[in-house]
XYZ file of C-alpha atoms in Angstrom:
563
model
C -35.710 -17.908 6.923
C -32.341 -17.232 8.255
C -29.758 -15.017 6.456
C -27.915 -17.949 5.293
C -30.925 -19.487 3.683
C -32.004 -16.122 2.121
C -28.752 -15.693 0.435
C -28.642 -19.266 -0.628
C -32.036 -18.959 -2.099
C -31.079 -15.858 -3.919
C -28.030 -17.303 -5.600
C -29.834 -20.636 -6.217
C -27.202 -22.283 -4.015
C -28.543 -23.904 -0.863
C -26.640 -22.600 2.195
C -26.944 -24.077 5.467
C -25.415 -23.585 9.028
C -24.529 -27.256 8.559
C -22.793 -26.857 5.118
C -19.854 -25.482 7.075
C -19.240 -22.780 4.014
C -20.841 -19.562 5.423
C -18.901 -16.506 5.653
C -19.297 -13.147 4.128
C -16.324 -13.534 1.706
C -17.768 -17.057 0.591
C -20.893 -15.307 -0.021
C -19.246 -12.666 -2.110
C -17.046 -15.227 -4.051
C -20.274 -17.509 -4.711
C -22.196 -14.464 -6.025
C -19.482 -13.189 -8.148
C -19.027 -16.318 -9.790
C -22.540 -16.409 -10.928
C -22.906 -15.352 -14.762
C -25.153 -12.441 -13.671
C -23.415 -10.928 -10.710
C -20.330 -8.487 -10.834
C -18.266 -8.073 -8.016
C -19.700 -5.466 -5.780
C -18.280 -2.049 -6.354
C -18.846 0.841 -3.895
C -22.623 0.903 -4.765
C -23.046 -2.837 -4.393
C -25.385 -3.091 -7.223
C -26.280 -6.430 -9.036
C -24.892 -6.497 -12.534
C -26.546 -7.473 -15.780
C -24.823 -9.665 -18.183
C -23.810 -6.637 -20.529
C -21.786 -5.183 -17.535
C -19.226 -8.204 -17.669
C -15.778 -6.628 -18.769
C -15.214 -9.289 -21.159
C -16.625 -12.566 -22.209
C -15.620 -15.739 -20.183
C -16.422 -19.437 -20.488
C -19.291 -20.639 -18.748
C -19.124 -21.193 -14.883
C -20.153 -23.954 -12.753
C -23.667 -25.380 -13.319
C -24.030 -25.238 -9.536
C -24.411 -21.578 -9.466
C -27.690 -20.411 -10.872
C -28.378 -17.028 -12.731
C -29.264 -14.138 -10.688
C -32.494 -12.447 -11.528
C -32.225 -8.784 -12.401
C -35.669 -8.025 -10.485
C -33.566 -9.164 -7.250
C -31.290 -6.129 -7.393
C -32.680 -4.512 -4.232
C -32.721 -7.544 -2.526
C -29.193 -8.087 -3.184
C -28.134 -4.886 -2.100
C -30.031 -5.197 1.316
C -28.656 -8.722 1.814
C -25.078 -7.648 1.024
C -25.601 -4.877 3.904
C -26.747 -7.437 6.348
C -23.764 -9.647 5.493
C -21.249 -6.809 6.295
C -23.104 -6.129 9.518
C -23.311 -9.842 10.311
C -19.175 -9.971 10.171
C -18.664 -6.580 11.848
C -21.121 -6.441 14.717
C -21.232 -8.878 17.701
C -24.402 -10.393 19.131
C -24.702 -7.416 21.571
C -24.597 -4.976 18.598
C -21.043 -3.996 19.474
C -18.173 -4.009 16.936
C -15.653 -6.604 17.037
C -12.189 -6.869 15.606
C -12.180 -9.574 13.059
C -8.689 -11.482 13.039
C -6.950 -12.383 9.965
C -4.522 -10.828 7.413
C -5.594 -9.497 3.900
C -3.753 -10.680 0.960
C -2.617 -8.780 -2.027
C -1.191 -9.913 -5.284
C 1.557 -7.951 -7.065
C 0.741 -7.415 -10.562
C 3.471 -8.070 -13.437
C 6.088 -5.333 -13.607
C 5.035 -4.660 -17.265
C 1.322 -4.209 -16.729
C 1.409 -0.993 -18.565
C 3.379 -0.897 -21.870
C 6.124 1.695 -22.924
C 3.141 3.105 -25.023
C 1.158 3.580 -21.892
C -1.577 0.959 -22.680
C -2.585 -1.995 -20.532
C -0.288 -5.208 -21.267
C -2.137 -8.440 -22.041
C -5.472 -6.681 -21.241
C -7.505 -10.089 -21.437
C -5.094 -11.920 -19.105
C -5.167 -9.224 -16.255
C -8.853 -9.117 -16.586
C -9.266 -12.896 -16.023
C -6.638 -12.664 -13.464
C -8.568 -10.124 -11.469
C -11.534 -12.138 -11.532
C -10.031 -15.098 -10.608
C -8.197 -13.305 -7.778
C -11.402 -11.706 -6.457
C -12.942 -15.212 -6.437
C -10.343 -16.384 -4.311
C -10.941 -13.846 -1.601
C -8.005 -11.755 -2.333
C -8.402 -8.228 -0.867
C -6.527 -6.620 -3.995
C -3.559 -5.968 -6.154
C -0.191 -4.271 -6.048
C 0.835 -2.395 -9.009
C 4.057 -0.390 -10.018
C 3.270 3.026 -10.965
C 6.400 3.735 -13.086
C 7.830 7.266 -13.114
C 9.960 6.228 -16.225
C 6.655 5.521 -18.024
C 4.283 8.226 -16.844
C 6.789 11.039 -17.057
C 9.016 9.843 -19.753
C 9.173 12.416 -22.417
C 9.354 15.799 -20.756
C 9.499 17.292 -17.247
C 5.990 17.674 -15.867
C 4.088 15.922 -18.727
C 2.218 12.971 -17.246
C 0.817 10.314 -19.217
C -1.503 8.259 -17.002
C -2.965 6.037 -19.981
C -2.868 2.339 -19.024
C -2.932 3.102 -15.225
C -6.314 4.825 -15.782
C -7.702 1.557 -17.227
C -5.844 -0.717 -14.595
C -7.384 1.233 -11.806
C -11.011 1.201 -13.051
C -10.591 -2.579 -13.789
C -9.551 -3.216 -10.315
C -12.339 -0.994 -9.227
C -14.951 -3.032 -11.417
C -13.978 -6.319 -9.963
C -14.252 -5.096 -6.435
C -10.337 -5.260 -5.937
C -8.385 -2.655 -3.836
C -5.094 -1.327 -5.065
C -1.685 -0.795 -3.302
C 0.023 1.829 -5.593
C 3.772 1.817 -5.521
C 5.416 5.020 -6.642
C 8.151 3.566 -8.448
C 11.004 6.200 -8.649
C 13.498 3.726 -9.685
C 14.638 1.744 -12.753
C 13.235 -1.494 -13.550
C 15.914 -3.945 -14.650
C 19.150 -5.351 -12.537
C 17.672 -6.721 -9.663
C 16.182 -10.062 -8.624
C 12.996 -10.807 -10.394
C 13.215 -7.960 -12.796
C 11.555 -9.371 -15.849
C 11.574 -6.206 -18.125
C 13.506 -3.078 -18.530
C 11.915 0.483 -17.536
C 14.577 3.118 -17.130
C 14.368 6.417 -15.576
C 12.609 9.047 -17.401
C 14.500 10.290 -20.695
C 15.126 13.784 -19.634
C 16.386 12.560 -15.905
C 18.832 10.157 -17.653
C 19.791 13.130 -19.974
C 20.710 15.035 -16.721
C 22.643 12.179 -15.375
C 24.846 11.670 -18.693
C 25.722 15.328 -18.167
C 26.505 15.070 -14.619
C 27.263 11.466 -13.687
C 27.631 12.411 -10.059
C 23.801 12.291 -9.858
C 24.010 8.487 -9.994
C 25.136 6.442 -6.918
C 28.970 5.557 -7.271
C 30.880 2.973 -5.586
C 34.809 3.481 -4.602
C 35.809 2.203 -8.030
C 33.758 4.701 -10.006
C 31.115 2.485 -11.070
C 27.677 4.499 -11.526
C 24.675 2.881 -10.798
C 21.574 4.580 -12.814
C 18.697 2.459 -10.649
C 17.855 5.700 -8.460
C 19.157 9.109 -8.364
C 21.694 9.500 -5.573
C 20.031 11.010 -2.355
C 23.184 13.014 -2.025
C 21.477 15.561 -4.353
C 17.985 15.580 -2.900
C 17.368 19.073 -2.335
C 19.360 20.289 -5.306
C 17.759 21.740 -8.493
C 19.754 19.448 -10.627
C 16.787 18.021 -12.607
C 16.267 20.774 -15.258
C 15.408 23.276 -12.481
C 13.778 20.953 -10.061
C 15.119 19.042 -7.026
C 14.482 15.116 -7.203
C 12.149 15.515 -4.022
C 10.250 17.989 -5.916
C 10.098 15.712 -9.013
C 8.877 12.850 -6.819
C 6.312 15.218 -5.074
C 4.867 16.716 -8.337
C 4.462 13.151 -9.774
C 2.473 12.126 -6.728
C 0.456 15.199 -6.863
C -0.503 14.613 -10.330
C -1.400 11.019 -9.383
C -3.511 12.245 -6.631
C -5.375 14.832 -8.875
C -5.847 12.264 -11.668
C -7.148 9.401 -9.398
C -8.807 11.425 -6.690
C -12.137 9.630 -7.284
C -10.560 6.374 -6.398
C -8.517 7.485 -3.200
C -9.542 6.018 0.064
C -12.115 3.443 -1.919
C -10.244 1.498 -4.462
C -6.789 3.051 -3.983
C -6.206 2.291 -0.516
C -2.487 2.696 -0.024
C 0.572 4.619 -1.458
C 3.701 2.803 -1.241
C 6.519 5.365 -1.708
C 9.562 4.254 -3.805
C 12.759 5.404 -1.908
C 15.595 3.563 -3.686
C 16.575 0.623 -5.893
C 13.740 -2.040 -6.156
C 11.484 0.598 -4.490
C 13.291 -0.084 -1.183
C 14.581 2.392 1.412
C 18.120 1.484 0.906
C 21.564 2.290 -1.114
C 21.964 0.143 -4.400
C 24.578 -1.934 -2.747
C 24.173 -5.313 -4.389
C 23.434 -4.851 -8.151
C 22.917 -7.694 -10.075
C 23.309 -6.190 -13.522
C 26.365 -7.123 -15.559
C 27.117 -9.749 -12.750
C 28.543 -6.994 -10.274
C 27.138 -8.718 -7.332
C 26.195 -12.332 -6.728
C 24.557 -13.881 -3.499
C 25.820 -13.836 -0.788
C 28.254 -11.253 -1.500
C 28.626 -8.380 1.148
C 28.044 -5.681 -1.292
C 29.769 -2.300 -1.401
C 29.110 1.363 0.009
C 27.566 3.754 -2.314
C 28.771 7.199 -1.289
C 31.407 8.219 -3.703
C 29.390 10.685 -5.979
C 30.344 14.377 -5.288
C 27.215 15.122 -3.517
C 27.506 12.376 -0.835
C 31.198 13.135 -0.335
C 30.317 16.969 0.306
C 27.757 15.891 2.748
C 30.466 13.343 4.536
C 32.828 16.183 4.634
C 30.583 18.585 6.467
C 29.640 15.804 8.902
C 33.203 15.153 9.569
C 34.257 18.487 10.176
C 31.247 18.941 12.304
C 32.506 15.983 14.423
C 35.803 17.718 14.735
C 37.594 15.077 12.690
C 38.060 16.564 9.339
C 40.482 13.745 8.231
C 37.667 11.308 8.088
C 35.633 13.414 5.468
C 37.490 12.798 2.212
C 36.390 9.356 1.403
C 34.633 6.183 2.593
C 36.183 3.154 3.805
C 38.763 1.861 1.604
C 39.315 -1.407 3.169
C 35.672 -2.829 3.095
C 36.482 -5.425 0.368
C 34.344 -5.873 -3.105
C 30.939 -6.858 -3.689
C 31.407 -10.430 -3.837
C 33.712 -10.727 -0.878
C 32.627 -12.169 2.712
C 33.017 -10.237 5.870
C 36.197 -12.167 7.080
C 37.961 -11.255 3.635
C 38.144 -7.663 4.795
C 39.635 -5.794 7.471
C 36.604 -3.309 7.853
C 34.026 -6.124 8.407
C 35.976 -8.941 10.025
C 34.870 -9.930 13.470
C 38.132 -9.279 15.230
C 39.455 -5.890 15.075
C 37.311 -4.838 12.214
C 37.008 -1.117 11.362
C 33.170 -1.175 11.602
C 33.548 -1.461 15.501
C 36.119 1.207 15.790
C 35.390 5.132 16.417
C 35.794 5.771 12.477
C 33.550 2.927 11.577
C 31.038 4.120 14.112
C 31.071 7.682 12.707
C 31.087 6.602 9.154
C 28.019 4.113 9.744
C 25.949 6.460 11.585
C 26.384 9.183 8.842
C 25.796 6.810 6.082
C 22.602 5.183 7.809
C 21.311 8.813 8.969
C 21.506 10.147 5.298
C 19.220 7.271 4.362
C 16.865 8.007 7.178
C 16.861 11.693 6.208
C 15.884 10.859 2.654
C 13.047 8.853 4.064
C 11.754 11.716 6.169
C 11.967 14.181 3.344
C 10.099 12.094 1.249
C 7.291 10.886 4.003
C 6.955 14.768 4.781
C 5.824 15.404 1.243
C 3.753 12.524 0.976
C 1.894 13.077 3.947
C 0.999 16.585 2.846
C 0.018 15.545 -0.636
C -2.258 12.449 0.485
C -3.596 14.156 3.934
C -7.373 13.432 4.329
C -7.618 11.387 1.291
C -8.169 8.164 3.200
C -4.978 6.147 1.810
C -2.300 4.624 3.788
C 1.261 5.308 3.241
C 3.819 2.478 3.408
C 7.576 2.058 2.832
C 9.471 -0.959 1.756
C 12.490 -2.223 3.802
C 14.753 -4.958 2.173
C 15.083 -8.290 3.883
C 19.138 -8.813 3.984
C 19.341 -11.985 5.790
C 22.647 -13.312 4.415
C 25.692 -12.779 6.774
C 23.081 -11.862 9.291
C 24.809 -14.196 11.924
C 28.088 -12.532 11.773
C 29.166 -9.813 14.158
C 29.390 -6.793 11.384
C 26.086 -7.783 9.313
C 28.011 -6.300 6.500
C 25.496 -6.734 3.733
C 22.962 -4.751 5.784
C 25.668 -2.080 6.370
C 26.470 -1.712 2.736
C 22.838 -1.292 2.238
C 22.483 1.613 4.760
C 20.986 -0.291 7.840
C 23.274 0.018 10.723
C 22.421 -3.238 12.243
C 25.241 -5.279 13.862
C 25.378 -7.726 16.808
C 25.457 -4.848 19.283
C 23.236 -2.266 17.630
C 19.685 -2.578 16.424
C 19.330 -0.730 13.032
C 15.717 -1.423 12.475
C 14.206 0.493 15.399
C 15.345 3.825 14.104
C 13.711 3.124 10.723
C 10.581 1.866 12.481
C 10.514 5.137 14.550
C 10.828 7.284 11.498
C 8.152 5.784 9.894
C 6.042 6.084 13.149
C 6.626 9.655 13.230
C 4.787 9.810 9.953
C 2.158 7.146 10.231
C 3.458 5.059 7.737
C 3.406 1.412 7.466
C 6.649 -0.675 7.750
C 6.641 -3.257 4.760
C 9.123 -6.026 5.009
C 10.235 -8.775 2.631
C 11.588 -12.332 3.105
C 8.802 -13.219 5.110
C 8.475 -16.626 3.508
C 12.029 -17.788 4.181
C 13.170 -20.164 6.597
C 16.780 -20.283 8.194
C 17.330 -24.077 7.436
C 16.509 -23.376 3.581
C 19.547 -20.752 3.170
C 23.321 -21.505 2.795
C 24.415 -22.079 6.108
C 27.972 -21.274 5.390
C 26.830 -17.608 4.775
C 25.177 -17.464 8.155
C 21.778 -16.645 6.546
C 18.957 -16.010 9.127
C 15.918 -14.568 7.683
C 13.453 -16.022 10.425
C 15.600 -14.260 13.166
C 15.637 -11.112 11.108
C 12.048 -10.891 10.674
C 11.547 -11.558 14.329
C 14.173 -8.486 14.971
C 11.903 -6.350 12.556
C 8.626 -7.417 14.227
C 10.116 -6.481 17.837
C 10.982 -3.285 16.551
C 7.618 -2.421 14.972
C 6.130 -3.445 18.230
C 8.302 -0.921 20.127
C 7.730 1.895 17.773
C 4.185 1.091 17.678
C 4.249 1.175 13.701
C 2.111 -1.430 11.606
C 3.866 -4.170 9.961
C 3.006 -5.563 6.479
C 4.947 -8.408 4.682
C 5.967 -9.601 1.087
C 7.787 -12.707 0.229
C 11.093 -11.866 -1.682
C 10.955 -14.687 -4.135
C 8.277 -16.318 -5.990
C 7.056 -19.411 -4.038
C 4.057 -21.219 -4.804
C 4.529 -24.170 -2.369
C 2.752 -25.037 0.942
C 5.906 -24.881 3.023
C 6.385 -21.088 2.046
C 2.733 -20.527 2.729
C 3.006 -22.259 6.225
C 5.907 -19.975 7.007
C 4.107 -16.869 6.071
C 1.070 -17.842 7.896
C 3.457 -18.327 10.931
C 5.260 -15.083 10.533
C 2.085 -13.178 10.076
C 0.775 -13.716 13.607
C 4.048 -11.787 14.745
C 4.016 -13.943 17.895
C 7.238 -12.589 19.353
C 8.501 -11.314 22.916
C 6.930 -8.374 23.879
C 3.754 -9.173 22.079
C 1.260 -9.423 24.646
C -0.148 -12.872 24.025
C 0.106 -12.621 20.348
C -3.087 -10.452 19.521
C -0.912 -8.391 17.019
C -0.899 -9.368 13.454
C 0.677 -7.982 10.173
C -1.833 -5.227 8.677
C -1.643 -6.767 5.235
C 0.661 -9.304 3.135
C 1.493 -8.903 -0.541
C 2.043 -12.030 -2.544
C 4.711 -12.070 -5.295
C 3.451 -12.352 -8.078
C 0.596 -12.617 -10.662
C 2.169 -15.212 -13.144
C 1.018 -18.060 -15.440
C 2.646 -20.444 -12.686
C 0.227 -18.931 -9.867
C -2.756 -20.444 -12.122
C -1.704 -23.869 -12.346
C -4.376 -26.164 -10.976
C -2.571 -27.272 -7.798
C -0.532 -24.181 -7.030
C -3.951 -22.469 -7.362
C -5.525 -24.688 -5.159
C -2.872 -24.084 -2.448
C -2.984 -20.421 -2.861
C -6.830 -20.480 -2.351
C -6.452 -22.099 0.827
C -3.343 -19.597 1.862
C -5.772 -16.683 1.089
C -8.451 -18.243 3.406
C -6.139 -19.080 6.118
C -4.566 -15.784 6.148
C -7.544 -13.858 5.749
C -10.128 -15.626 8.077
C -7.805 -16.952 10.309
C -9.447 -20.436 9.761
C -7.933 -24.042 9.846
C -8.944 -27.554 9.184
C -11.959 -29.068 7.511
C -13.869 -25.761 7.178
C -11.257 -24.089 5.225
C -10.886 -27.255 2.978
C -14.713 -27.176 2.142
C -14.501 -23.589 1.223
C -11.298 -24.284 -0.896
C -12.964 -26.924 -2.994
C -15.894 -24.826 -3.619
C -13.833 -21.675 -4.716
C -11.365 -23.866 -6.755
C -14.400 -25.182 -8.476
C -16.157 -22.006 -9.336
C -12.958 -20.179 -10.581
C -11.758 -23.011 -12.606
C -12.778 -21.260 -16.018
C -11.310 -18.087 -14.988
C -8.152 -19.531 -13.838
C -7.578 -21.291 -16.968
C -8.159 -18.324 -19.048
C -5.638 -16.304 -16.972
C -2.918 -18.952 -17.241
C -3.357 -19.258 -20.874
C -3.520 -15.564 -21.402
C -0.559 -14.544 -19.313
C 1.610 -16.969 -21.416
C 0.799 -15.004 -24.416
């Protein structure tokens, strides 16, 4: 009896080579859909009915019940399945093409009371995602929740339950160390401020907050100008972030490298390595404004003064550019960013932009050095998120990128230094706006997300750093899926035959919309194409099967997430 036939016999679902649905992931999905089968964990054991996390409606009658006395056979067969996928005919390991897909969980998955929010919905959603072949989930681990009450007091509450839930469903976790405030950015559906005691310190010393030239303070993330100063009740911000991650490591040590496979380190607003140059809160900035420099707190200005003196130009150290316009200006509205004779392309502009961007890179270096020592030998990957600032990309100055801290112009590659910095620390370059097409954006703002993604891909190829992607906005349509599939192949110049792919893609986000019937069907097809690199009729047959068996879970998730 062939491997396919033996597995089919165990799951009471005939599987033949001609059926066109045989793959290791399909087998996992088929077995996990059976009422008596729980998604395999590290032990790959067959579960009994009372092991289920929560009751769920009866599943498809096409799938029979797994008999408990087949436990040993299940384990042996699952081992064979993995070997079947990993080993070629001659017994040598082969690299399987395909990009694993993760799904972002809701921002408020853990409540302010440190419990799991909408537990039933999250459980049903995880089961449905697993049945679709999703690799895992991404969850924000909020500094403002865990260390909210007092310095050094960590309440991991709901995160313990969430991690165990992911493990039970066989999902991997990308854990985001979210040292920023939730609220005030695109897609922020809730408000989670920084820890109370940190906010108290900012209230005492407002210069701990990023500041623009008009004195407007931003509480999204503590200014990197004071990274190494003991301004947070005797600790530096870097020490606070490090202590938090060390506590996370110690609490979840048993899951690191197995369930928790990636640590994404928050380095600025929205968790991205950038300055808060385009804050949406209170209508300060609106797309496609150029944003504003954030270097006017006393700590940043002291660094600027020192850099100017070191460059032999002390007159350049008293302030940032005063002719760079306002948040919602366009480049040609300003003296600094205009294409002809703009200050960005003169000696002063080059000095300032070099300093401003290098301060951001130094912040990344400091955090990554700490992260590397904390998570060394734990088996987790480290990643950093970079913003996809695609508006006014077609201009000479690339003003919105400059105000965010990315010194990228028509004459200078600002993403290669970032990629090289990440490569030095063995970190993944995680980039957004992968789903966007140039022609979908306002043409008068010279938006070019596809060209930007291509530039970033080239930079990561040159720096030899892995590239992962995210969609910047919620998109559940097939056009966005096709664009992500295209971008994930990284088929760009210098890519030696297109053999390189993104190392992972994280989908925005787990919402009731995702579980609507037609969107769910398109999503399942997207995951299959991304993960298996397949197309055509074979994927369609697999999709129809998986949509059918996951239907009860999807309905439950959609209803529960709404409530």
